[in-house]
JSON list of C-alpha atoms and ligand atoms in Angstrom, two decimals:
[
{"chain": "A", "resi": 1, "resn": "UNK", "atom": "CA", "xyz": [101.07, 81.99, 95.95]},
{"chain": "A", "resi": 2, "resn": "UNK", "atom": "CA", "xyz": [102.74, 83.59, 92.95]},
{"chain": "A", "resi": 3, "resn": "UNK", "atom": "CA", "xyz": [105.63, 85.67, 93.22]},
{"chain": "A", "resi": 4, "resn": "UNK", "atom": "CA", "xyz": [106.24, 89.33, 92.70]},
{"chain": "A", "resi": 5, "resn": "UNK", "atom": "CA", "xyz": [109.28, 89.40, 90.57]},
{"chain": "A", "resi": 6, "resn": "UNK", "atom": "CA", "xyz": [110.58, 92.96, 89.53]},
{"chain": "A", "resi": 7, "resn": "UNK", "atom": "CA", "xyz": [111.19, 93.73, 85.73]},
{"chain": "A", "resi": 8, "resn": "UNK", "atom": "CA", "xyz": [114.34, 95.17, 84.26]},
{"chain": "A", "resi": 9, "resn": "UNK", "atom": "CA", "xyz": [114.49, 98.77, 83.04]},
{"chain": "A", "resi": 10, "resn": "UNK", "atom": "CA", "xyz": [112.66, 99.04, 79.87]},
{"chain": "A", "resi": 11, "resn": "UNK", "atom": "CA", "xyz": [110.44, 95.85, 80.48]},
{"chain": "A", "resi": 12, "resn": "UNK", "atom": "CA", "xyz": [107.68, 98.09, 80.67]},
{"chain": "A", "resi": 13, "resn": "UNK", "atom": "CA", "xyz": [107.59, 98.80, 77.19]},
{"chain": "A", "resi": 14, "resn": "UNK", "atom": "CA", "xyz": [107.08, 94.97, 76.23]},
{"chain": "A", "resi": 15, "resn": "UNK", "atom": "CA", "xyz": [103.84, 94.90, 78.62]},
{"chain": "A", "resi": 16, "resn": "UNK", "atom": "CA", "xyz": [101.04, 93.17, 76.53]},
{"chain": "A", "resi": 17, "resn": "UNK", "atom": "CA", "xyz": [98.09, 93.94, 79.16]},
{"chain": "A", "resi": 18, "resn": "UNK", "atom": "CA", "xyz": [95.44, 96.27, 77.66]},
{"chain": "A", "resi": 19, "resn": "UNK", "atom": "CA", "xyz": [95.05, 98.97, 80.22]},
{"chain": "A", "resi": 20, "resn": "UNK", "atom": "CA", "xyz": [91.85, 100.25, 79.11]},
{"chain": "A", "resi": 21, "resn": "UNK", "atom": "CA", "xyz": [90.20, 96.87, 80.00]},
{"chain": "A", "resi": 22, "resn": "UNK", "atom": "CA", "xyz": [92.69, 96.70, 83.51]},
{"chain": "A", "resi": 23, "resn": "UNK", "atom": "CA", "xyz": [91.97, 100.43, 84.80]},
{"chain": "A", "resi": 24, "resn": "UNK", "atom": "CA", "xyz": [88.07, 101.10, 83.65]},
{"chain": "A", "resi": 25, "resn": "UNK", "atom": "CA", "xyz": [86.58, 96.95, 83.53]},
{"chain": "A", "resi": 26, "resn": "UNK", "atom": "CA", "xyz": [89.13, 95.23, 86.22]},
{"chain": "A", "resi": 27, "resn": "UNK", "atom": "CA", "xyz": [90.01, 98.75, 88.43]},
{"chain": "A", "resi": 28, "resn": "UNK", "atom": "CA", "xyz": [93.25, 99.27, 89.83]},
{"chain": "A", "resi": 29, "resn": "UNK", "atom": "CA", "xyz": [94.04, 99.45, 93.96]},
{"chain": "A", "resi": 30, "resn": "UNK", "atom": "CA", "xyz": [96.35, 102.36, 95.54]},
{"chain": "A", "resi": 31, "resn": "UNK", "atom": "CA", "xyz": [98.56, 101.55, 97.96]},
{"chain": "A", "resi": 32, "resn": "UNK", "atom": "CA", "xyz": [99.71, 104.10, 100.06]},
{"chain": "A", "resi": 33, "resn": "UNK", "atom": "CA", "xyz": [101.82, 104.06, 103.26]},
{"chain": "A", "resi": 34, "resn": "UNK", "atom": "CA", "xyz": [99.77, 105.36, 106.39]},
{"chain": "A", "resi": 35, "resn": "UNK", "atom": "CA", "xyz": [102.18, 106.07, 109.47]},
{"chain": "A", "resi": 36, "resn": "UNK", "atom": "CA", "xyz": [100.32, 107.22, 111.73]},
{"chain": "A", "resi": 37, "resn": "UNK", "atom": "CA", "xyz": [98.36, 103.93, 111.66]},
{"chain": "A", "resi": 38, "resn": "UNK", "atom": "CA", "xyz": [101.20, 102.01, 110.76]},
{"chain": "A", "resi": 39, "resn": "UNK", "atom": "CA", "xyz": [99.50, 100.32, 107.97]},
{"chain": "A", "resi": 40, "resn": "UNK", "atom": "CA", "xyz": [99.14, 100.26, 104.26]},
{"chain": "A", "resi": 41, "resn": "UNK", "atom": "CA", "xyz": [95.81, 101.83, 102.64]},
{"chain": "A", "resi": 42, "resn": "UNK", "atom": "CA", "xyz": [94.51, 100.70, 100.51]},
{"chain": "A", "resi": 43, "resn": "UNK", "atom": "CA", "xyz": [91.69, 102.60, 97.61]},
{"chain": "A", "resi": 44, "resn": "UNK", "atom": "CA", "xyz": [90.25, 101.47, 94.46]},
{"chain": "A", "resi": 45, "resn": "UNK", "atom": "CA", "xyz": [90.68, 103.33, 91.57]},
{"chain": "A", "resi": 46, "resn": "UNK", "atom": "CA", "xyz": [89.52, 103.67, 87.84]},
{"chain": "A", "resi": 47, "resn": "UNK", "atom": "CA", "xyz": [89.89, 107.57, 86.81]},
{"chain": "A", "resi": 48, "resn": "UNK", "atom": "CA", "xyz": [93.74, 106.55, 86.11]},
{"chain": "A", "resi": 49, "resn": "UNK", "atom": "CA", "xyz": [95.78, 106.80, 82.43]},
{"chain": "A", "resi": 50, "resn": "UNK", "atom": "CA", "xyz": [99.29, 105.11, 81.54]},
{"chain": "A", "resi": 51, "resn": "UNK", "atom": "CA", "xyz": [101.14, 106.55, 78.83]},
{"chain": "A", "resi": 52, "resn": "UNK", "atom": "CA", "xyz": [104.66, 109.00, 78.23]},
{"chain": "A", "resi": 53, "resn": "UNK", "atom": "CA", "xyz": [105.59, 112.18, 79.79]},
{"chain": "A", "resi": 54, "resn": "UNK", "atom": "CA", "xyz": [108.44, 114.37, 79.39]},
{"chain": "A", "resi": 55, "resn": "UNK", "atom": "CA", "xyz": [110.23, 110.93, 77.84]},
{"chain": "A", "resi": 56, "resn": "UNK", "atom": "CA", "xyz": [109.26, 109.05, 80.81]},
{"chain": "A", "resi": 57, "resn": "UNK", "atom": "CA", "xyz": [106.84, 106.16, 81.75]},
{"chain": "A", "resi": 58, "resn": "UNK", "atom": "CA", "xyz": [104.12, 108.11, 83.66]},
{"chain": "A", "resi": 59, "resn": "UNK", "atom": "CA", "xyz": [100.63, 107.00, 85.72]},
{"chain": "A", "resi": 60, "resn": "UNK", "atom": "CA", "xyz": [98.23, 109.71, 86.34]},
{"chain": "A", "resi": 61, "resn": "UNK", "atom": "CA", "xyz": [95.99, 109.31, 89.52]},
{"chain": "A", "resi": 62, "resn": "UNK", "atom": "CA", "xyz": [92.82, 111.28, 90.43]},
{"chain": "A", "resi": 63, "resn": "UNK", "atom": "CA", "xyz": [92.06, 111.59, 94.22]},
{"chain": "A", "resi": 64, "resn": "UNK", "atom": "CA", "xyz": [89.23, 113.29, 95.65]},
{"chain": "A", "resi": 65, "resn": "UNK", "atom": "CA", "xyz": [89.55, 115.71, 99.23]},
{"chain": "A", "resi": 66, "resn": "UNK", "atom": "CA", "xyz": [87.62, 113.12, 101.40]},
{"chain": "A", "resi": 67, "resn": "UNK", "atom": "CA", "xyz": [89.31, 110.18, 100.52]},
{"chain": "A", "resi": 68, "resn": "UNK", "atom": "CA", "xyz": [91.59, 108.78, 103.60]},
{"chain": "A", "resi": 69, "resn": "UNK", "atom": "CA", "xyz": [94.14, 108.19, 100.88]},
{"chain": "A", "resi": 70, "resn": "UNK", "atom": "CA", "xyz": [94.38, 112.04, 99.69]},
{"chain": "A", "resi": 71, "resn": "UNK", "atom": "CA", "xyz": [96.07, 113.08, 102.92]},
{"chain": "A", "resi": 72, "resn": "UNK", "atom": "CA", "xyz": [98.06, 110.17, 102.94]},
{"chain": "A", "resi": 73, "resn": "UNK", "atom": "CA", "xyz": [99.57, 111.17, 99.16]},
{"chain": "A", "resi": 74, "resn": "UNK", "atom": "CA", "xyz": [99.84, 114.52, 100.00]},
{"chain": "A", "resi": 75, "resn": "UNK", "atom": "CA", "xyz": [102.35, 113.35, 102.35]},
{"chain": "A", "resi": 76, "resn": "UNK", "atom": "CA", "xyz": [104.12, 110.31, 101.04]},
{"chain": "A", "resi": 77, "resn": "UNK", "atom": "CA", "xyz": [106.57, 110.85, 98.02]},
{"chain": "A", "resi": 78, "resn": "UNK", "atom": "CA", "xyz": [105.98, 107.43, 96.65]},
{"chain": "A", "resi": 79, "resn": "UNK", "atom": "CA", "xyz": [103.63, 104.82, 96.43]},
{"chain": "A", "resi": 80, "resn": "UNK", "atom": "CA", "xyz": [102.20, 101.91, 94.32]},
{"chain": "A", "resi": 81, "resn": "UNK", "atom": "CA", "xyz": [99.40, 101.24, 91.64]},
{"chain": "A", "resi": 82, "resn": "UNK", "atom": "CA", "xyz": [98.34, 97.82, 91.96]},
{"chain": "A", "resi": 83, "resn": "UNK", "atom": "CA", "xyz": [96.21, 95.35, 88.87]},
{"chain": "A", "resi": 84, "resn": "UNK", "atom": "CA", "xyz": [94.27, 92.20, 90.76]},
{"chain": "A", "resi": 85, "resn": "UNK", "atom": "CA", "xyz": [92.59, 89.53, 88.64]},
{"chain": "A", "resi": 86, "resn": "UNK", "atom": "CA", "xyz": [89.09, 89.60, 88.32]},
{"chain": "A", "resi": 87, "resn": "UNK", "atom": "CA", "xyz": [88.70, 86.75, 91.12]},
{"chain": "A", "resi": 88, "resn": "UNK", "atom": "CA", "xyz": [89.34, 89.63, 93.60]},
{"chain": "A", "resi": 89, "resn": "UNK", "atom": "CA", "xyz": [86.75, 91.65, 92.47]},
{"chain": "A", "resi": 90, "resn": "UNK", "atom": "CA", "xyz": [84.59, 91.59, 96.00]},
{"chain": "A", "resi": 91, "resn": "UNK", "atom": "CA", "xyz": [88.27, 92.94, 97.87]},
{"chain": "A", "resi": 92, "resn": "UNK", "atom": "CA", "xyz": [88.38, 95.79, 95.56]},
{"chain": "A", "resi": 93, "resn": "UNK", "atom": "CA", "xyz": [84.73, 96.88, 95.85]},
{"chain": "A", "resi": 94, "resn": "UNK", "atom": "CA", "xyz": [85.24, 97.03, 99.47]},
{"chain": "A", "resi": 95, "resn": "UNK", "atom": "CA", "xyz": [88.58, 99.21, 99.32]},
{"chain": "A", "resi": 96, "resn": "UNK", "atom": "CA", "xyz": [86.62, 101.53, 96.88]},
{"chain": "A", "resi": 97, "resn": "UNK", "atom": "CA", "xyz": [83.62, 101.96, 99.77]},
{"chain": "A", "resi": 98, "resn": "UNK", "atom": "CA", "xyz": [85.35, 101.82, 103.19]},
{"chain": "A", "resi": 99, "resn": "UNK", "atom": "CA", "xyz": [87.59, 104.21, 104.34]},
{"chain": "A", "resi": 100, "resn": "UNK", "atom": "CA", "xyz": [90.92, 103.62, 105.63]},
{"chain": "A", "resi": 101, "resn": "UNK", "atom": "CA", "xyz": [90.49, 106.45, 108.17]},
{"chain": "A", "resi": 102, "resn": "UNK", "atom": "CA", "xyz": [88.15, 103.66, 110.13]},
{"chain": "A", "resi": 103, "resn": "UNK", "atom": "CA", "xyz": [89.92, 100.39, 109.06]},
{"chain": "A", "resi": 104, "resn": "UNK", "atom": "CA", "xyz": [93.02, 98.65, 108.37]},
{"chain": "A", "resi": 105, "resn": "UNK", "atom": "CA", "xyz": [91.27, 97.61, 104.76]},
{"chain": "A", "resi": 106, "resn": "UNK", "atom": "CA", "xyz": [94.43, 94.90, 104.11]},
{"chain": "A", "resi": 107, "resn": "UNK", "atom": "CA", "xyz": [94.29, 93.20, 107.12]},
{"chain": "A", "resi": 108, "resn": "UNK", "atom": "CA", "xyz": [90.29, 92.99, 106.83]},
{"chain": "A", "resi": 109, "resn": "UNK", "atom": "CA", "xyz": [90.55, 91.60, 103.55]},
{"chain": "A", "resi": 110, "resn": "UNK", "atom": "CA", "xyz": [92.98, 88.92, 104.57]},
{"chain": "A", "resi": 111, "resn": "UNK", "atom": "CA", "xyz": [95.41, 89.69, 101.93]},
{"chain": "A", "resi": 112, "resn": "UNK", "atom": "CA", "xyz": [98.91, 89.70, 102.31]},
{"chain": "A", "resi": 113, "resn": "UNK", "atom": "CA", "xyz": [100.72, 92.79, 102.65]},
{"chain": "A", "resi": 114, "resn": "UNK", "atom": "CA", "xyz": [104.66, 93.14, 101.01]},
{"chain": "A", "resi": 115, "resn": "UNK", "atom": "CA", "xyz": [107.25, 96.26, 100.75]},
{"chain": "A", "resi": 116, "resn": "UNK", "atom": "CA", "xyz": [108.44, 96.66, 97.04]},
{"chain": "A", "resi": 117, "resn": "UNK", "atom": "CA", "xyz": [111.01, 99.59, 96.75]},
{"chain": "A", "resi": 118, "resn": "UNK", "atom": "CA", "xyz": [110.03, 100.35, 100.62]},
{"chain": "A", "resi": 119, "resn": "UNK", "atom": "CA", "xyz": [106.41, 100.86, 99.22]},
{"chain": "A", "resi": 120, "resn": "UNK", "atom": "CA", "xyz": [103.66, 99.16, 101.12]},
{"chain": "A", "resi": 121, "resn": "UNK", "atom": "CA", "xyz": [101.83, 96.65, 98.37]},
{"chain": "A", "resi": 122, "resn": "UNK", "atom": "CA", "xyz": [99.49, 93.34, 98.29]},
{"chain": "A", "resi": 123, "resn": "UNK", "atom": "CA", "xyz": [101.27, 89.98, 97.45]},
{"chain": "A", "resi": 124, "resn": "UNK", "atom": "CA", "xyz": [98.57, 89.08, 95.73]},
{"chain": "A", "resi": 125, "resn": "UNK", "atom": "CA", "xyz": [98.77, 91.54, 92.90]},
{"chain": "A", "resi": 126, "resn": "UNK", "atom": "CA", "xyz": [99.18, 90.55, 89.46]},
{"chain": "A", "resi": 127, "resn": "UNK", "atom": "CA", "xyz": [101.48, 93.74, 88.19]},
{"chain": "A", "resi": 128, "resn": "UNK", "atom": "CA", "xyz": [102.38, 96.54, 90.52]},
{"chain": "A", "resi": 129, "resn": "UNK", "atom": "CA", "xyz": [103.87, 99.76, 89.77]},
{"chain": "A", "resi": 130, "resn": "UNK", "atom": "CA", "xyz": [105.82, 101.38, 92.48]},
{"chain": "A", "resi": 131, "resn": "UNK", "atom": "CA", "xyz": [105.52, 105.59, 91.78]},
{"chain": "A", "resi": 132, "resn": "UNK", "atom": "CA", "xyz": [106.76, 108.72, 92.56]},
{"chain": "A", "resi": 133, "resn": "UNK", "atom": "CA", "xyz": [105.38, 111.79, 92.45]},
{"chain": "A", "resi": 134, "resn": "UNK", "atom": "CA", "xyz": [106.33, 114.48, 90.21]},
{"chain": "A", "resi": 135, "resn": "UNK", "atom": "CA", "xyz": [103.56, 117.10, 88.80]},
{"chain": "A", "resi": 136, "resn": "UNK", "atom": "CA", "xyz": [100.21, 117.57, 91.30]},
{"chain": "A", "resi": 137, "resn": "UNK", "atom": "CA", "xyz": [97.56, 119.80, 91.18]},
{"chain": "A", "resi": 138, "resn": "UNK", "atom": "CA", "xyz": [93.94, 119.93, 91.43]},
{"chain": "A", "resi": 139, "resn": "UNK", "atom": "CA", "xyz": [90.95, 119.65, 88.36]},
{"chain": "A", "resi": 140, "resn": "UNK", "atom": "CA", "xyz": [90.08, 123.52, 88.13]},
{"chain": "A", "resi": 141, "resn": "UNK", "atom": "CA", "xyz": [86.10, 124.23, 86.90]},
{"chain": "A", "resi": 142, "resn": "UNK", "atom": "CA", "xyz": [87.42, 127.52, 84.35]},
{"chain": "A", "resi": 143, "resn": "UNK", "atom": "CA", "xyz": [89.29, 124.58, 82.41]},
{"chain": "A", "resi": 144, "resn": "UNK", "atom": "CA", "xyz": [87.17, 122.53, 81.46]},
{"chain": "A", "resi": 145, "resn": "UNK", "atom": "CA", "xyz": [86.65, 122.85, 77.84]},
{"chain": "A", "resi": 146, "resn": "UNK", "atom": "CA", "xyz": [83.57, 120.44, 77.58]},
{"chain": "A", "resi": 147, "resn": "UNK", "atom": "CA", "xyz": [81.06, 121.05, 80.30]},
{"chain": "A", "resi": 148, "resn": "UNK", "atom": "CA", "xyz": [79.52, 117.88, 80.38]},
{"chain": "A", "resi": 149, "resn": "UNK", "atom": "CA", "xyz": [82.12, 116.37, 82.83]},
{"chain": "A", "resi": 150, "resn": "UNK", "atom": "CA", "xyz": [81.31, 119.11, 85.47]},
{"chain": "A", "resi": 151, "resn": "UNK", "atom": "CA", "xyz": [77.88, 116.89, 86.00]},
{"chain": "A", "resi": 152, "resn": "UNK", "atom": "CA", "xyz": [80.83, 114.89, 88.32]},
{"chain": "A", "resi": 153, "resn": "UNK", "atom": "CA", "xyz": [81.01, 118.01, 90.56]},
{"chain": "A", "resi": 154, "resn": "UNK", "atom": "CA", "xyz": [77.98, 118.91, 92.25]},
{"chain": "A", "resi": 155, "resn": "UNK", "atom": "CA", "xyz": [79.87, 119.56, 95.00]},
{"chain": "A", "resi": 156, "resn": "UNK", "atom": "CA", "xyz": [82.52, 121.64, 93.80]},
{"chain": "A", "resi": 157, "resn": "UNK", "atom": "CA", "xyz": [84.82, 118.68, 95.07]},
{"chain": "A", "resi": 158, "resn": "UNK", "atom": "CA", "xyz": [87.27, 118.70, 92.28]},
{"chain": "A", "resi": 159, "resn": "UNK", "atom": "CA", "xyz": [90.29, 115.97, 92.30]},
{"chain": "A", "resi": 160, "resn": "UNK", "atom": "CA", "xyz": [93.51, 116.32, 93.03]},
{"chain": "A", "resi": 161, "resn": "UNK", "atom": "CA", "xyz": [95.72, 114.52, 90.36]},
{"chain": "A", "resi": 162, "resn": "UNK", "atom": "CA", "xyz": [99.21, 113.66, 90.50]},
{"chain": "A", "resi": 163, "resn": "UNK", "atom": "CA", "xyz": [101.14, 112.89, 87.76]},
{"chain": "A", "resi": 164, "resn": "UNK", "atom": "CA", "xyz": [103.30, 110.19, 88.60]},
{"chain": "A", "resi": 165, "resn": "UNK", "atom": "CA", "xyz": [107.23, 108.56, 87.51]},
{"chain": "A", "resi": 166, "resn": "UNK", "atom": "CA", "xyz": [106.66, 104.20, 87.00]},
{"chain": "A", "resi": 167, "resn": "UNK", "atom": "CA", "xyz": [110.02, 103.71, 88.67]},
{"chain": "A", "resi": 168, "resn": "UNK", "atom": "CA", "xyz": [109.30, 100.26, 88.53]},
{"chain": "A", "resi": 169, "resn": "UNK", "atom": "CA", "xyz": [107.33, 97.27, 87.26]},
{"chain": "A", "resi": 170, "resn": "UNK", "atom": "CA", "xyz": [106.74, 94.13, 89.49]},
{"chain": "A", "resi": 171, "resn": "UNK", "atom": "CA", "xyz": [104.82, 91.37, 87.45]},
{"chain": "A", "resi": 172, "resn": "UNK", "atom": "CA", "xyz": [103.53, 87.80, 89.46]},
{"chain": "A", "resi": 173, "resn": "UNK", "atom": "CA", "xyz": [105.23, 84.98, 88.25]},
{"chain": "B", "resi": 201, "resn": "FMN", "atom": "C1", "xyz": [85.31, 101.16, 90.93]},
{"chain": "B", "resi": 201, "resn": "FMN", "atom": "C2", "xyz": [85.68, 102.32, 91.80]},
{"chain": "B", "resi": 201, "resn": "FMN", "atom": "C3", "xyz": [86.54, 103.29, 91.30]},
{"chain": "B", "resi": 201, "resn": "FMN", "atom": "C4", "xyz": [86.90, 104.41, 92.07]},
{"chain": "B", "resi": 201, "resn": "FMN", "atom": "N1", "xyz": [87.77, 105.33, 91.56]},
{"chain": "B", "resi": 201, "resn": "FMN", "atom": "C5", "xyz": [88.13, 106.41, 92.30]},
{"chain": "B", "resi": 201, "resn": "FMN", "atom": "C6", "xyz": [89.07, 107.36, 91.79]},
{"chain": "B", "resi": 201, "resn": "FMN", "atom": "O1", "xyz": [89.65, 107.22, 90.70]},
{"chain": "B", "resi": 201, "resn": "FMN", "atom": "N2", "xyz": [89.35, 108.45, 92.57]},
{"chain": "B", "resi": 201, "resn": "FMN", "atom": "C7", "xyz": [88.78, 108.64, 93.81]},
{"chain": "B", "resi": 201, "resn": "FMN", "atom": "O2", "xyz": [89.06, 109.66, 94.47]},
{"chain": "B", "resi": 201, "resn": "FMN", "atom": "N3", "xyz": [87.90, 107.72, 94.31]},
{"chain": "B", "resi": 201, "resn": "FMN", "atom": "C8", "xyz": [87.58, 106.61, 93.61]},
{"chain": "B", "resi": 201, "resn": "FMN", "atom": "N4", "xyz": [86.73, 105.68, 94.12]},
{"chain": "B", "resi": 201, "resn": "FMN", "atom": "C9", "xyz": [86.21, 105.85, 95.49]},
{"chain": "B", "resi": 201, "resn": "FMN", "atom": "C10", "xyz": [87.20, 105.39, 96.57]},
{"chain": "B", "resi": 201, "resn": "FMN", "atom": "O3", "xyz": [87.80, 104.15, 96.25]},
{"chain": "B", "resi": 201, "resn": "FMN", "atom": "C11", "xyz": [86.43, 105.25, 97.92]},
{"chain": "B", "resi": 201, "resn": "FMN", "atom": "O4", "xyz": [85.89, 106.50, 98.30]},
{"chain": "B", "resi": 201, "resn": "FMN", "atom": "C12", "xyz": [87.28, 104.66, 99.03]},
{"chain": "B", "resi": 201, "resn": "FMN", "atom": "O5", "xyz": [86.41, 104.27, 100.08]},
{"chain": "B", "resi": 201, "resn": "FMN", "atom": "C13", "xyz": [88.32, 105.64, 99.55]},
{"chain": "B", "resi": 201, "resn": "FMN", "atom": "O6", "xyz": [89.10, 104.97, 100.51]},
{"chain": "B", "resi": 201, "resn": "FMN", "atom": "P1", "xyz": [90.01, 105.73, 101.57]},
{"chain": "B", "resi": 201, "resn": "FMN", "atom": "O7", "xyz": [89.11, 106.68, 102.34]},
{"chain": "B", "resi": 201, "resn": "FMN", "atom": "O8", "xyz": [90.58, 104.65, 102.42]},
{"chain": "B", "resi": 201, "resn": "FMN", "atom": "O9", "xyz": [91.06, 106.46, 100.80]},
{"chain": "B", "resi": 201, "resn": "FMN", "atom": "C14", "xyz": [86.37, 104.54, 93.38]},
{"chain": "B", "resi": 201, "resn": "FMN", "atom": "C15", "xyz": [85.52, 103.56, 93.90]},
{"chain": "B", "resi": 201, "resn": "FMN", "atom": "C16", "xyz": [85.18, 102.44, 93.13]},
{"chain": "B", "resi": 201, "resn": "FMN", "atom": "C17", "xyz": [84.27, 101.39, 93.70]}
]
């Protein structure tokens, strides 16, 4: 199996993926530690942008009320963004429609779990960023200047975000 090998400090800069294709073609996974289970969750994800914030490397995640994983990143101050190659496509439709509240989705999915930074993360991950949390709140209906995307909201069940520090990069080898 390849190796998760952590980058130095500004090696995220020289990253050549394109993370349009990565977060809204391949989808990303979240891991997030869940204690009480004593397990890793795991939740697909592809309402997620890269970029710069207040000078640093940043990673904005959207997570909706009834997702298993919203309680467990209201609680957790760090956790990691994970990019898979295509190949395990299948594993991350069925993290993005079971819920971690009824399964250990990892173990199911016979992948191989690792601790990066003493986050809980998936061996076989191609480039994993291991965050921290530093600006949340939720998606309020009075802001949105375009309508359109309130079509997303029948239920009034409007995301959470967190705006989140890359601390660090881990890239397979
Ligand atoms: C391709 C894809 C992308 C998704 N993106 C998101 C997302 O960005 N935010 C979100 O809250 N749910 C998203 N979901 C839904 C969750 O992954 C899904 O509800 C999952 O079962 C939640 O798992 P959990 O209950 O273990 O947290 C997505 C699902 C798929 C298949």
């Amino acid at each position: 199996m390849k190796k998760l090998v952590k980058l130095d400090g500004d090696a995220i800069y020289g990253l050549c993926e394109n993370f349009f294709d990565e977060i809204g073609r391949k989808w990303t996974v979240i891991a997030i530690n869940d204690e009480q289970n004593e397990r890793t969750n795991l939740m697909t994800a592809s309402w997620v942008q890269t970029g710069i914030l207040w000078n640093k490397p940043v990673c904005t995640l959207y997570i909706r009320e009834q997702r298993h994983s919203f309680s467990l990143a209201e609680r957790e101050e760090k956790f990691a963004l994970m990019f898979f190659d295509e190949k395990y496509k299948n594993e991350l439709v069925y993290f993005g429609t079971k819920s971690g509240k009824d399964e250990d989705k990892l173990a199911s999915a016979g992948m191989t779990p690792c601790t990066l930074d003493g986050v809980g993360a998936v061996c076989e991950a191609n480039i994993v960023f291991v965050l921290k949390k530093l600006y949340c709140d939720y998606l309020k209906e009075d802001a949105f200047c375009d309508k359109a995307p309130l079509s997303n909201y029948e239920s009034k069940d409007f995301h959470k975000f967190y705006i989140c520090e890359i601390e660090s990069v881990y890239k397979a080898e």
